[in-house]
Coordinates of C-alpha atoms in Angstrom, one line a residue:
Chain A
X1 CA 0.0 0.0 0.0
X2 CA 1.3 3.1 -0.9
X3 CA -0.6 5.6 1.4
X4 CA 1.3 4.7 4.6
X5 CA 4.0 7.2 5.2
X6 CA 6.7 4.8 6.5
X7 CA 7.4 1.4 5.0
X8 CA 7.8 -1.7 7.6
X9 CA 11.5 -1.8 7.2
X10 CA 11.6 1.9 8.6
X11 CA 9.3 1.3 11.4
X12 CA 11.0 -1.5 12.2
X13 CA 14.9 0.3 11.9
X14 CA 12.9 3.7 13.7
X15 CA 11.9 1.2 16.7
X16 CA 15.2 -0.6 17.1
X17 CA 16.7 2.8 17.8
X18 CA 14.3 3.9 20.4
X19 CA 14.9 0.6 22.0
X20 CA 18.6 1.4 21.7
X21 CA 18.5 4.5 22.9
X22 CA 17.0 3.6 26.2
X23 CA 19.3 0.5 26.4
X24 CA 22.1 3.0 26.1
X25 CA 20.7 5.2 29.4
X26 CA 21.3 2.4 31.5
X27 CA 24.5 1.2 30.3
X28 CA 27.2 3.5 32.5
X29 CA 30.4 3.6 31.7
X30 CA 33.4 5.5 33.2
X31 CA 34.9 7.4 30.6
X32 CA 36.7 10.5 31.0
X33 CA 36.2 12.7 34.2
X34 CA 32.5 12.3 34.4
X35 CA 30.4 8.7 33.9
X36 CA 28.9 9.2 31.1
X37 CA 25.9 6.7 29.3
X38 CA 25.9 5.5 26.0
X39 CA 22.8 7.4 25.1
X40 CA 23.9 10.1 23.2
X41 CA 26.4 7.8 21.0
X42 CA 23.1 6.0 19.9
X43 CA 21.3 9.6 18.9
X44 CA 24.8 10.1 17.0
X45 CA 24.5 6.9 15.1
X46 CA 20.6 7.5 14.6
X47 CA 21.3 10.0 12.7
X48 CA 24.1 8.7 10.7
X49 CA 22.6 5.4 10.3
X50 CA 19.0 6.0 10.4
X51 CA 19.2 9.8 8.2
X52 CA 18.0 12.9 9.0
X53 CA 14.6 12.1 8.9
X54 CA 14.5 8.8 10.0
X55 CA 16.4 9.6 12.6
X56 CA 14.8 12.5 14.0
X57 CA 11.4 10.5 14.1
X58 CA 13.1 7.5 16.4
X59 CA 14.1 10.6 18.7
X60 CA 10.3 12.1 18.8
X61 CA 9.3 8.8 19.7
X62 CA 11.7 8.7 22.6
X63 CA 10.8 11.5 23.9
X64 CA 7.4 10.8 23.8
X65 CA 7.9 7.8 25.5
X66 CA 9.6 9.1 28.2
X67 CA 6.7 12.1 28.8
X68 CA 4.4 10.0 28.9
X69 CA 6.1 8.3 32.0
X70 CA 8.6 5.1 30.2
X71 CA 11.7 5.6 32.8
X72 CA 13.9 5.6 29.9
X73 CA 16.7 7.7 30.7
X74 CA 19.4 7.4 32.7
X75 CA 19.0 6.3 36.2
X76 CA 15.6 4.9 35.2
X77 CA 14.0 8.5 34.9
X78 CA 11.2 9.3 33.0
X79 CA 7.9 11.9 33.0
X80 CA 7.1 14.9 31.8
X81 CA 9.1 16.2 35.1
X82 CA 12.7 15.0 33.7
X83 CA 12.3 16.5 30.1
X84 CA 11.7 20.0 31.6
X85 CA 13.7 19.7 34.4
X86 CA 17.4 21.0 34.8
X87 CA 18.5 18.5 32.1
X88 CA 15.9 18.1 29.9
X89 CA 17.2 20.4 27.6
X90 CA 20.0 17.8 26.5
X91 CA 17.3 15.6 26.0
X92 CA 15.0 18.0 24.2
X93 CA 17.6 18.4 21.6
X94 CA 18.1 15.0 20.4
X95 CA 15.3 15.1 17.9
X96 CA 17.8 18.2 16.4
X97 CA 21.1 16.4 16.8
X98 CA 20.1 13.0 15.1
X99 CA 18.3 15.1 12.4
X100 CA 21.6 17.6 11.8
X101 CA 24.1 14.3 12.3
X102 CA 21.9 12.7 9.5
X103 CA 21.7 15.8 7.2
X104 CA 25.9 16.3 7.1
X105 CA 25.9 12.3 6.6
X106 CA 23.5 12.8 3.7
X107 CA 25.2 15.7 2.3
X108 CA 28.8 14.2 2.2
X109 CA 27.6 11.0 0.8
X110 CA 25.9 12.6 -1.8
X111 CA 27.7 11.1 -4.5
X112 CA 27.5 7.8 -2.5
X113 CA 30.4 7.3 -0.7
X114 CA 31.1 8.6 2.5
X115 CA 34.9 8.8 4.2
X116 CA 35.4 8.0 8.5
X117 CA 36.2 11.7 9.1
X118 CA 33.2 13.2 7.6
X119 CA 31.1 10.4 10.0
X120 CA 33.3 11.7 12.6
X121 CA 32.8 15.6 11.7
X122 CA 28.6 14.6 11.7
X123 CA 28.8 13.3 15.0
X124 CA 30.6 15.9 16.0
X125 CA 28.1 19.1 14.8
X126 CA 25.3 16.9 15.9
X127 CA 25.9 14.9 18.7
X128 CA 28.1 17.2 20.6
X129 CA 27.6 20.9 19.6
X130 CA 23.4 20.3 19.1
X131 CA 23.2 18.8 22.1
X132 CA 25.3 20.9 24.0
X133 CA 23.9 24.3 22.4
X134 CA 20.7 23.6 23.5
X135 CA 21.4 21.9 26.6
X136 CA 24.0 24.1 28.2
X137 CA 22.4 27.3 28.5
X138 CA 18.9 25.3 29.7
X139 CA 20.8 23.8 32.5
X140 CA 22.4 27.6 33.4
X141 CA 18.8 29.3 32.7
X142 CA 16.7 26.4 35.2
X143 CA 19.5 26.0 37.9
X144 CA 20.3 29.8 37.9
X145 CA 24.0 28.8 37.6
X146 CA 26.2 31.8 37.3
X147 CA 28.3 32.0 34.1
X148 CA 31.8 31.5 35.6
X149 CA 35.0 29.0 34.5
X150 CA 33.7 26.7 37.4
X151 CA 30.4 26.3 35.7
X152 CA 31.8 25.9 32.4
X153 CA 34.1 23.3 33.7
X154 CA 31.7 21.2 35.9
X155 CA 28.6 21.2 33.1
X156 CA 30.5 21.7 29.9
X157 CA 34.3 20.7 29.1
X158 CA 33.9 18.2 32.2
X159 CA 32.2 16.2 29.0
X160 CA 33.9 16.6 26.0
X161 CA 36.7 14.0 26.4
X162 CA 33.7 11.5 26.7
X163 CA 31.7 13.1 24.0
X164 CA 34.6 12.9 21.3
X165 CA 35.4 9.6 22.0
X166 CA 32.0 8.6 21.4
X167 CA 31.9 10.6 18.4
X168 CA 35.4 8.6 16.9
X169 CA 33.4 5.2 18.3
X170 CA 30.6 5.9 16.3
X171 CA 31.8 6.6 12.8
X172 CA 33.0 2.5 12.8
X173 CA 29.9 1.1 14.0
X174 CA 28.2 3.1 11.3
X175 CA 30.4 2.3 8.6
X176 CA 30.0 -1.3 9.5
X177 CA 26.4 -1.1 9.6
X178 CA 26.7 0.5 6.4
X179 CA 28.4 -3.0 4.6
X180 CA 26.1 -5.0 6.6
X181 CA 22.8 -3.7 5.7
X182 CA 23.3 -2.3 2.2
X183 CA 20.1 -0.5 2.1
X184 CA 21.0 1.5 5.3
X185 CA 23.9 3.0 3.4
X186 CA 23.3 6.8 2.7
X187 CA 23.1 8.7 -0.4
X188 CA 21.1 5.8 -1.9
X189 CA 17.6 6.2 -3.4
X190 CA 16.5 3.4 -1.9
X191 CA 17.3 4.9 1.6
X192 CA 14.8 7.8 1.5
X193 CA 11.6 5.9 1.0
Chain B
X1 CA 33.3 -1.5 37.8
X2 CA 31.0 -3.1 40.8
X3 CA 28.9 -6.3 39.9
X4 CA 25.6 -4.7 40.5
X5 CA 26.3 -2.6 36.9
X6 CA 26.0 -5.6 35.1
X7 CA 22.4 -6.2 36.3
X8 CA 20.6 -4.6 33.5
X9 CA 17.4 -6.6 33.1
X10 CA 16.2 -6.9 36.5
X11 CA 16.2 -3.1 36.9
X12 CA 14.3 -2.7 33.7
X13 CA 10.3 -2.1 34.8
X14 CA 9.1 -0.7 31.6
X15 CA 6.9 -3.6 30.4
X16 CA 6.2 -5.1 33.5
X17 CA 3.0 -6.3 34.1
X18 CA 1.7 -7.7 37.1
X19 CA -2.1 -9.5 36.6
X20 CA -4.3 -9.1 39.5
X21 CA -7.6 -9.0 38.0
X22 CA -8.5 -6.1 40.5
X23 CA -11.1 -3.6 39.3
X24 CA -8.5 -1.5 38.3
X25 CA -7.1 -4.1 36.1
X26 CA -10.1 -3.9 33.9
X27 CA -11.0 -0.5 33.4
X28 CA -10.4 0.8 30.0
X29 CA -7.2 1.5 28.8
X30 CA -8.1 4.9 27.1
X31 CA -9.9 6.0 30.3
X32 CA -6.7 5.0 32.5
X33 CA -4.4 6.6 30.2
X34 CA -6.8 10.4 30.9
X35 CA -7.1 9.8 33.8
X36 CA -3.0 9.2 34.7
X37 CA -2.3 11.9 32.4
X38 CA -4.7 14.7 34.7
X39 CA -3.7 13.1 37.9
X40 CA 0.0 13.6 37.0
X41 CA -0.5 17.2 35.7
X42 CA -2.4 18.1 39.1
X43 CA 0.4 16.5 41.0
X44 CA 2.9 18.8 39.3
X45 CA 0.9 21.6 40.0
X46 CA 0.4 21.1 43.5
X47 CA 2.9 22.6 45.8
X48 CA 1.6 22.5 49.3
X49 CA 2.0 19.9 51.9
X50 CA -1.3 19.1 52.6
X51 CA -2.0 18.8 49.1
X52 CA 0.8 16.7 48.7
X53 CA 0.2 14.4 51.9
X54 CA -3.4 13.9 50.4
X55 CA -1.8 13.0 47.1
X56 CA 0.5 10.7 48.2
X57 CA -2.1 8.6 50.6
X58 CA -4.1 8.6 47.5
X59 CA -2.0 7.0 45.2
X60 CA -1.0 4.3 47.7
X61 CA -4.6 3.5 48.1
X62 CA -4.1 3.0 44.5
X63 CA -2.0 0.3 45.0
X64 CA -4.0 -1.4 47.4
X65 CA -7.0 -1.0 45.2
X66 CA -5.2 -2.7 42.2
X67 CA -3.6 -5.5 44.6
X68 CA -0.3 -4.7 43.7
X69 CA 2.4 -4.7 46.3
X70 CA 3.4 -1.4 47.4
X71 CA 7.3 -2.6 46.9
X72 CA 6.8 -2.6 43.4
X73 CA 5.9 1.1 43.4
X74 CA 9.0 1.4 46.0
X75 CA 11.8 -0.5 43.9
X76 CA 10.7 1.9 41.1
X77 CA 11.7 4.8 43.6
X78 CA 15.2 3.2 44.9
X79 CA 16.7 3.8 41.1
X80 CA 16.3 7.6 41.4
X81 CA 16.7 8.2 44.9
X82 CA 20.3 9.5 44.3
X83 CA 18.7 11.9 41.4
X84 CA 16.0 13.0 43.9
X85 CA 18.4 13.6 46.8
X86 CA 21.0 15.6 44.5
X87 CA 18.1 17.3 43.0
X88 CA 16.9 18.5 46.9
X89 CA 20.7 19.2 47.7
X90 CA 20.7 21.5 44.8
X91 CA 17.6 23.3 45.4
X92 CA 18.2 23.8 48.8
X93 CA 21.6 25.4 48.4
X94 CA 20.5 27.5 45.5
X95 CA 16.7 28.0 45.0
X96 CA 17.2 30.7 48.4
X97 CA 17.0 33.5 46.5
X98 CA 14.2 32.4 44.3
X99 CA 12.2 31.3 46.5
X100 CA 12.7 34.2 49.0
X101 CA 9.2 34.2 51.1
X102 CA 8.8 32.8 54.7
X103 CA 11.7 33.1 57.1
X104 CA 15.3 32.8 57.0
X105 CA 16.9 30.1 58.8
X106 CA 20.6 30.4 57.4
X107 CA 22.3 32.7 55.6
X108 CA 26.1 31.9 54.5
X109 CA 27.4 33.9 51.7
X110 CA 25.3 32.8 48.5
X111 CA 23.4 29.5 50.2
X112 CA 20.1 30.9 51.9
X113 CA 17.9 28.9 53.0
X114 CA 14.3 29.5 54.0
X115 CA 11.1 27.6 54.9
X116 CA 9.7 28.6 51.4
X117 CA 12.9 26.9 49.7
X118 CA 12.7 24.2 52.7
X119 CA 9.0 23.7 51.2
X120 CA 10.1 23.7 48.0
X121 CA 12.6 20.7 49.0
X122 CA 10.2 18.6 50.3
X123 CA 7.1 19.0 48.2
X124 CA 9.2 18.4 44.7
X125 CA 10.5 15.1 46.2
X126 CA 6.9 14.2 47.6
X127 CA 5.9 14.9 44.0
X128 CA 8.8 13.1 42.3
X129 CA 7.5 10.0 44.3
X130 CA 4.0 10.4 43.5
X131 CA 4.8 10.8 39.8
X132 CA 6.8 7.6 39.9
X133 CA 3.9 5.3 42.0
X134 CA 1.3 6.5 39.6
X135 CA 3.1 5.4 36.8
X136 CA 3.7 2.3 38.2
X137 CA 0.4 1.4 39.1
X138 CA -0.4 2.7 35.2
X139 CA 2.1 0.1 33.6
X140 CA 1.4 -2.7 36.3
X141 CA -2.0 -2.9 35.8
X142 CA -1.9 -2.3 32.2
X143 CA -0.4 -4.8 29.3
X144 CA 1.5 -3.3 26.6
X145 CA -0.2 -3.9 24.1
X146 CA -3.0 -2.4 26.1
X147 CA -1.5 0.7 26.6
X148 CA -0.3 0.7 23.2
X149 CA -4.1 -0.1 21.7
X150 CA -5.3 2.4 23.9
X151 CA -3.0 5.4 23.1
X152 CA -3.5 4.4 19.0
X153 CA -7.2 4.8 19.8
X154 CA -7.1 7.9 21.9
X155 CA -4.7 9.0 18.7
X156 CA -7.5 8.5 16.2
X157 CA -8.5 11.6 15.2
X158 CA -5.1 13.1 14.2
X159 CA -5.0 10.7 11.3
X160 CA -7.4 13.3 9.4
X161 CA -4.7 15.6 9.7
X162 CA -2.4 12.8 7.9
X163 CA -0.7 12.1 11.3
X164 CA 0.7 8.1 10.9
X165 CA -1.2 7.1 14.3
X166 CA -0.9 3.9 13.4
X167 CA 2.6 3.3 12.5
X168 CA 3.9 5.4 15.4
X169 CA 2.1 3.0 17.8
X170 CA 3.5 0.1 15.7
X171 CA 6.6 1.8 16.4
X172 CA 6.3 1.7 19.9
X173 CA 4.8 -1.5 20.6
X174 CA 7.9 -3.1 18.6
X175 CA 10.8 -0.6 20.9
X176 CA 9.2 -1.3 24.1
X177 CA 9.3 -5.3 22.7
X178 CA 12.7 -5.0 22.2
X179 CA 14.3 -3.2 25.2
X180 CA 14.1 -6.0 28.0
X181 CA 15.6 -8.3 24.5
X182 CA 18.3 -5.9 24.1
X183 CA 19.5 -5.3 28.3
X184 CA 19.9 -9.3 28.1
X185 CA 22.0 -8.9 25.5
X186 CA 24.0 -6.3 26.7
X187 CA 24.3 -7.6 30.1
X188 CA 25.3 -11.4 28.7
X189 CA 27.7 -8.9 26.4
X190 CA 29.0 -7.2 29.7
X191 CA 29.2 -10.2 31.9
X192 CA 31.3 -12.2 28.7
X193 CA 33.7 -9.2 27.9
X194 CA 34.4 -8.9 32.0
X195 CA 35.1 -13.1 32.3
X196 CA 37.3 -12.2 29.7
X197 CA 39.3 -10.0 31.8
X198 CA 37.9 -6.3 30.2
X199 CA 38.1 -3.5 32.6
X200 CA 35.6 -1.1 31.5
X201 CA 37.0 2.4 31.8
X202 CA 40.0 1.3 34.2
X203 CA 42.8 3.1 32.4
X204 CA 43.5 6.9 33.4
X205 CA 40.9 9.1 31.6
X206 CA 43.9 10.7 29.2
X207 CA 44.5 7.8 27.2
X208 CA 41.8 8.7 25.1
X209 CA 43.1 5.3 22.9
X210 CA 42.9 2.8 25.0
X211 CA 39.8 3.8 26.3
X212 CA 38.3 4.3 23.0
X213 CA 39.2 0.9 22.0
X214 CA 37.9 -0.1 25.2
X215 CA 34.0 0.2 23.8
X216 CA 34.0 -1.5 20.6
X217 CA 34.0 -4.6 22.4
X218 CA 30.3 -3.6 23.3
X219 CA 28.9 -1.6 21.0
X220 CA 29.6 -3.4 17.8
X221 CA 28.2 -6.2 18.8
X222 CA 25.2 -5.0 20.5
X223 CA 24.6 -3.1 17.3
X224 CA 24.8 -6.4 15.5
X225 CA 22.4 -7.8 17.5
X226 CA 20.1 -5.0 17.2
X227 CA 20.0 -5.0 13.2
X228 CA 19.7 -8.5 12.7
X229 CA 16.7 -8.5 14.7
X230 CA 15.5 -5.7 13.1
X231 CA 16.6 -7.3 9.5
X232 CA 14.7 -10.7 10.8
X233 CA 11.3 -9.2 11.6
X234 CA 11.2 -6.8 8.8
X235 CA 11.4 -10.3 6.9
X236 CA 8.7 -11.7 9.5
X237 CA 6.6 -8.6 8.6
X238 CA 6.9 -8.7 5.2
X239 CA 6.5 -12.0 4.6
X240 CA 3.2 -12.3 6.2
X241 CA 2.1 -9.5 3.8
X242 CA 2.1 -6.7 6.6
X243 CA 0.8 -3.1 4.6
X244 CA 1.4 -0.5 7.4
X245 CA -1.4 1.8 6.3
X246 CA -4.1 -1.1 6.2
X247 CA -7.5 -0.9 7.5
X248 CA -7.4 -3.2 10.5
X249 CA -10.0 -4.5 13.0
X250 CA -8.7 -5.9 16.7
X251 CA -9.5 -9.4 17.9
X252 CA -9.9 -7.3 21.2
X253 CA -12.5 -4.2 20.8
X254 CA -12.0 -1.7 23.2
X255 CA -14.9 -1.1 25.4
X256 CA -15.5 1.2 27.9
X257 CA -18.3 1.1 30.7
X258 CA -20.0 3.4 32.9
X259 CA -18.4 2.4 35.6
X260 CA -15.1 3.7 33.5
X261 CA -16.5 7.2 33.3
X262 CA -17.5 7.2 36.8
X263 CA -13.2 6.5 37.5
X264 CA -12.3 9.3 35.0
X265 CA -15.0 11.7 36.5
X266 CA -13.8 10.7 39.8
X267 CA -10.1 11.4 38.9
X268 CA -11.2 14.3 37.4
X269 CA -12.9 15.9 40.7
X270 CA -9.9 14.7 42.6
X271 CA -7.1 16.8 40.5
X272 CA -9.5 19.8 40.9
X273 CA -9.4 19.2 44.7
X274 CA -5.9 19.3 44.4
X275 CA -5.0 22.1 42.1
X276 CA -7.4 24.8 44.1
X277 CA -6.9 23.0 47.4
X278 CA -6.0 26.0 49.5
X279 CA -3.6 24.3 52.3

């Protein structure tokens, strides 16, 4: 049938990666200065796996979930009260950073082949600067946290060492997934039904 | 890396389901779904004790009305208790000067604290509790696929404005399918890599390297798992001639009775009570 707006394969990819996502919340690993989750490599690799807009639809249904009470996120929160509490804003923008992660993959893979470092550079603008951009100055707005080095430190550079190596992890586990299922593999026609 | 972190699955409630047959059980999906949806909005509204200690004896007698073990509602808590504890710390140290009303009990440099933050304190834990028990007693006493039939239903009318109600619930019922699948995997992943002598994360946080190379071990794999499933039901799907945007009928109509209403009406009345109850 033609009317449906998403075939089964896409549901089916869109689902996996909500399911991923909220395996990735729970899964805490002590990287760099601060523990950090897997969660935001998985938005990463929605977008560069999944596409822009594939991608930013498995993050609207995560976040729906989670409003509507799934205690998805880290820590096994969930409700409308974590999304706009001090950190919902990094959580808010995932929608944004798979869709922008899966717009520069689309873009540099245009002529269908895509090199590590432009994965790398997608997962970079998206999952780190998105996220951050939006997330940062929500945390400093709610909390009232004044703009000093110690705040910068403790909510923002505290996470990049974690962040960029889950941006270099990424680009891999894409490409693999990329020679594993063909059809996943962007800048094909075939991807953007 | 302590052993409790490999636990994943039996900390995972989401899909949980715990059959009673209480009254509760059986009221209709849609209606439990409004009705959790305006008690939860009227518990985030109200921010006074009373209101709060009236809340919170309520939604236990929720649990005792469904049959369900209070425990349940309680090992849902334990998870965030850290969360809700930094959460108070934070808001007592720093919500002062919002919060500036009632007396001063301390003063030192920028940390004030007064009873209006005090109340503050207390009442957004009270109501982070509250949140979590009603939830709980939402996804015990509901299946899934209830909740999942119920939300596509109460979704029904965006699909004139070309909204895909029905794939999005599709959606959903196959992620929440898949996340208790994927924690076993990733725990038996864990619980493998660590027999094998991984440290996860043990080498100083500057050797970026190691640590990156630290990861694969778990993520490629568990992304292997993932799109094979996902590869194998597509097939599944496919092969039994699945059309996503098909007219379909349920084996199971939904079917709401008066006594339903009467719930809803009476959850309605009772979030009233609590948004303009004046104590």
């Amino acid at each position: 049938m033609t009317s449906s707006a998403l075939s089964v394969r896409n549901m089916t990819f869109i689902a996996m990666f909500v399911a991923l996502t909220a395996i990735g919340g729970q899964v805490r690993l002590d990287i760099g200065p601060a523990p950090i989750t897997l969660q935001t490599l998985v938005v990463m690799l929605a977008g560069s796996i999944l596409g822009a807009r594939r991608g930013l639809l498995s993050m609207v249904v995560f976040i729906a979930l989670v409003a509507v009470g799934a205690p998805l996120l880290s820590g096994f929160r969930g409700g409308l009260g974590a999304l706009v509490g001090p950190t919902g804003g990094y959580i808010l923008s995932w929608p944004l950073a798979a869709f922008v992660t899966g717009w520069i993959v689309e873009k540099c893979a245009a002529n269908g082949r895509i090199k590590t470092w432009q994965i790398v550079l997608a997962h970079i603008a998206g999952g780190i600067l998105v996220i951050h951009a939006i997330g940062f100055p929500w945390l400093v707005m709610v909390m009232n946290l004044p703009l000093n080095p110690d705040t910068l430190i403790s909510s923002l550079l505290i996470f990049m060492p974690g962040d960029f190596i889950k941006a270099f992890v990424g680009a891999p586990v894409a490409l693999a997934v990329y020679k594993a299922i063909p059809s996943l593999k962007p800048g094909r026609k075939s991807n953007m039904a | 890396m302590a052993a409790h972190e490999f636990e994943l699955t039996r900390n995972i409630t989401i899909g949980q389901y715990l059959p009673t047959g209480s009254f509760i059980h059986r009221i209709d999906p849609r209606i439990k779904i409004v009705a959790f949806t305006v008690l939860v909005a009227a518990i985030a509204v109200c921010d006074t004790y009373a209101g709060n200690i009236i809340a919170l004896s309520f939604v236990c007698l929720l649990f005792r009305l469904s049959r369900i073990p209070v425990g349940y509602g309680l090992s849902g808590v334990k998870p965030a208790m850290p969360f809700i504890v930094i959460l108070a710390v934070l808001q007592l140290l720093f919500y002062g000067e919002v919060a500036s009303g009632g007396t001063v009990y301390l003063k030192y440099g920028v940390i004030i604290i007064t009873s209006e933050s005090i109340r503050l304190v207390i009442v957004s834990a009270l109501r982070f509790i509250e949140i979590i028990f009603v939830s709980s007693v939402l996804t015990l006493s509901t299946s899934t696929t209830q909740l999942t039939h119920g939300m596509a239903s109460l979704l029904k009318p965006l699909k004139h404005v070309k909204f895909p109600v029905h794939e999005l619930s599709l959606i959903i019922t196959i992620a929440i399918r898949f996340v208790p699948t994927f924690a076993m995997e990733m725990e038996k992943m864990m619980k493998a890599q660590a027999s094998r002598g991984a440290q996860f994360g043990q080498s100083a946080w500057w050797k970026i390297v190691e640590r990156t190379k630290d990861m694969f071990p778990l993520i490629i794999p568990l992304f292997h798992v993932a799109m094979n499933r996902a590869e194998d039901l597509v097939l599944a799907m496919e092969a039994r001639c699945y059309t996503p945007g098909g007219e379909r009928t349920s084996y199971r109509k939904l079917r709401a009775r008066p006594g339903d209403y009467l719930v809803l009406l009476f959850c309605l009345l009772f979030s009233l009570f609590l948004i303009w109850f004046p104590y």
